[in-house]
Short mmCIF file of C-alpha atoms in Angstrom, two decimals:
data_model
loop_
_atom_site.label_atom_id
_atom_site.label_comp_id
_atom_site.label_asym_id
_atom_site.label_seq_id
_atom_site.Cartn_x
_atom_site.Cartn_y
_atom_site.Cartn_z
CA MET A 15 -0.01 -0.07 0.03
CA GLU A 16 1.22 3.45 -0.71
CA ASP A 17 2.02 5.83 2.02
CA ILE A 18 -0.89 7.83 3.23
CA SER A 19 1.22 11.08 3.02
CA GLN A 20 1.81 10.47 -0.65
CA LEU A 21 -1.87 9.77 -1.26
CA ILE A 22 -2.77 13.05 0.38
CA LYS A 23 -0.24 14.86 -1.89
CA ASP A 24 -1.72 13.10 -4.98
CA TYR A 25 -5.29 13.58 -3.92
CA HIS A 26 -5.79 16.92 -5.73
CA TRP A 27 -4.72 15.73 -9.15
CA MET A 28 -6.36 12.27 -8.88
CA MET A 29 -9.66 14.16 -8.18
CA ASN A 30 -9.11 16.39 -11.09
CA SER A 31 -8.64 13.34 -13.27
CA ILE A 32 -11.73 11.50 -11.94
CA LYS A 33 -13.86 14.77 -12.46
CA LEU A 34 -12.60 15.32 -15.95
CA TYR A 35 -13.07 11.62 -16.93
CA SER A 36 -16.58 11.39 -15.52
CA SER A 37 -17.64 14.69 -17.28
CA MET A 38 -16.46 13.38 -20.70
CA PRO A 39 -19.37 12.30 -22.86
CA SER A 40 -17.49 9.27 -24.18
CA ALA A 41 -16.84 8.03 -20.60
CA ALA A 42 -20.38 6.90 -20.20
CA GLY A 43 -20.12 4.06 -22.70
CA GLU A 44 -16.56 3.03 -22.00
CA GLY A 45 -17.30 -0.32 -20.44
CA ARG A 46 -19.77 -1.27 -23.16
CA ALA A 47 -17.18 -1.07 -26.01
CA ALA A 48 -14.79 -3.20 -24.07
CA GLN A 49 -17.52 -5.61 -23.31
CA PHE A 50 -18.54 -5.83 -26.93
CA ASN A 51 -15.00 -6.54 -28.11
CA ARG A 52 -14.55 -9.32 -25.46
CA GLY A 53 -17.48 -11.12 -26.84
CA ALA A 54 -16.28 -10.98 -30.50
CA ALA A 55 -14.66 -13.74 -32.27
CA PRO A 56 -10.92 -13.82 -31.80
CA ARG A 57 -8.90 -12.20 -34.60
CA LYS A 58 -5.48 -13.03 -35.92
CA THR A 59 -2.70 -11.32 -33.81
CA GLN A 60 -1.27 -9.34 -36.81
CA GLU A 61 -4.73 -8.04 -37.72
CA VAL A 62 -5.50 -6.87 -34.18
CA GLN A 63 -2.10 -5.12 -33.77
CA HIS A 64 -3.00 -2.83 -36.74
CA ASP A 65 -6.70 -2.27 -36.05
CA PRO A 66 -6.96 1.35 -34.65
CA ILE A 67 -10.46 0.60 -33.16
CA HIS A 68 -9.24 -2.21 -31.14
CA GLN A 69 -6.03 -0.36 -30.03
CA GLU A 70 -8.34 2.70 -28.98
CA THR A 71 -10.53 0.29 -27.10
CA ILE A 72 -7.59 -1.15 -25.20
CA ARG A 73 -6.23 2.36 -24.46
CA ARG A 74 -9.64 3.42 -23.06
CA ASP A 75 -10.01 0.27 -21.08
CA ARG A 76 -6.61 0.92 -19.40
CA ARG A 77 -7.63 4.58 -18.56
CA TYR A 78 -10.93 3.31 -17.16
CA LYS A 79 -9.03 0.87 -14.92
CA LYS A 80 -6.58 3.67 -13.88
CA ILE A 81 -9.39 6.15 -13.03
CA ALA A 82 -11.02 3.30 -10.98
CA GLN A 83 -7.73 2.95 -9.04
CA TYR A 84 -7.72 6.73 -8.48
CA GLU A 85 -11.33 6.49 -7.05
CA GLU A 86 -10.35 3.81 -4.63
CA LYS A 87 -7.40 5.78 -3.37
CA VAL A 88 -9.52 8.94 -2.93
CA HIS A 89 -12.11 7.08 -1.17
CA PHE A 90 -9.41 5.53 1.14
CA ILE A 91 -8.28 9.10 2.17
CA GLN A 92 -11.94 10.38 2.43
CA GLU A 93 -12.89 7.55 4.79
CA ARG A 94 -9.97 8.17 7.08
CA MET A 95 -10.39 11.99 7.34
CA THR A 96 -13.12 11.30 9.92
CA ALA A 97 -10.43 10.32 12.26
CA ILE A 98 -9.12 13.91 12.27
CA ASP A 99 -10.72 15.87 15.34
CA ASP A 100 -8.18 18.78 15.56
CA ASP A 101 -9.20 21.90 13.71
CA ARG A 102 -5.58 22.75 12.76
CA GLU A 103 -4.86 19.18 11.41
CA MET A 104 -8.15 19.40 9.38
CA GLU A 105 -7.27 22.89 7.99
CA VAL A 106 -3.74 21.79 6.92
CA LEU A 107 -5.24 18.61 5.41
CA HIS A 108 -7.86 20.58 3.57
CA TRP A 109 -5.41 22.85 1.96
CA ILE A 110 -2.99 20.05 1.07
CA ILE A 111 -5.72 18.11 -0.74
CA GLU A 112 -6.61 21.38 -2.59
CA GLY A 113 -3.09 21.30 -3.97
CA LYS A 114 -1.56 24.14 -1.80
CA SER A 115 2.16 24.08 -0.69
CA TYR A 116 3.27 23.94 2.80
CA ARG A 117 4.58 27.51 2.43
CA TRP A 118 1.15 28.73 1.24
CA ILE A 119 -0.56 26.92 4.13
CA ALA A 120 1.97 28.40 6.58
CA ALA A 121 1.42 32.02 5.33
CA HIS A 122 -2.40 31.46 5.37
CA MET A 123 -2.36 30.11 8.95
CA GLY A 124 0.42 32.23 10.38
CA LEU A 125 2.64 29.20 10.99
CA SER A 126 6.09 28.23 9.96
CA HIS A 127 6.26 25.66 6.90
CA SER A 128 7.99 23.07 9.21
CA HIS A 129 5.16 23.42 11.73
CA VAL A 130 2.63 22.78 9.09
CA ALA A 131 4.63 19.65 8.07
CA ARG A 132 4.54 18.47 11.79
CA ILE A 133 0.80 19.12 11.92
CA LYS A 134 0.29 17.10 8.58
CA ASP A 135 2.51 14.26 10.07
CA SER A 136 0.29 14.16 13.15
CA ALA A 137 -2.87 14.01 10.96
CA VAL A 138 -1.30 11.14 8.84
CA GLU A 139 -0.54 9.16 11.93
CA LYS A 140 -4.12 9.32 13.12
CA MET A 141 -5.36 8.39 9.69
CA ARG A 142 -2.77 5.50 9.58
CA THR A 143 -4.15 4.02 12.82
CA TYR A 144 -7.73 4.61 12.10
CA ILE A 145 -9.82 1.56 11.56
CA PRO A 146 -12.97 2.34 9.38
CA LYS A 147 -16.44 1.22 10.49
CA VAL A 148 -17.19 -1.65 8.23
CA THR A 149 -20.79 -3.06 8.15
CA LYS A 150 -21.31 -6.72 8.41
CA GLY A 151 -20.89 -8.37 4.88
CA THR A 152 -18.74 -5.66 3.57
CA ASN A 153 -15.46 -6.68 1.82
CA PHE A 154 -13.02 -3.87 2.73
CA HIS A 155 -9.68 -3.82 0.94
CA PRO A 156 -7.16 -0.88 1.09
CA PRO A 157 -6.05 0.47 -2.32
CA LYS A 158 -3.57 -1.74 -4.15
CA SER A 159 -0.08 -0.35 -4.68
CA LEU A 160 0.91 0.20 -8.28
#
């Protein structure tokens, strides 16, 4: 599993990718194209390698899987943010996941950038030790490392 600290840093761009992908009109039918091609009769290897439609379907399917991984990682962080009960920690985390730098957050909150890093580390430790409430019958799996 990736480090929670890195997931927090990556949260902003992963959310942007998820939003962008889900707002694209072609994203709605992604799974259907791949499903259709899986049911088709197998073609010769050489023919498939030069088929631009098939290659595009493969590319989009890979992208869909990558976005699904981003969604899983974002959900992992969102779920653990409930463990944060300190206002400073929540404020620091909020601005980090919005993509702001430690220096920007420090200036905003009137703290040093190293103090912001310590506050973030404290929040990450709370998130690391947090055990989510899982209802009976739910299969909970942390995000897979790439």
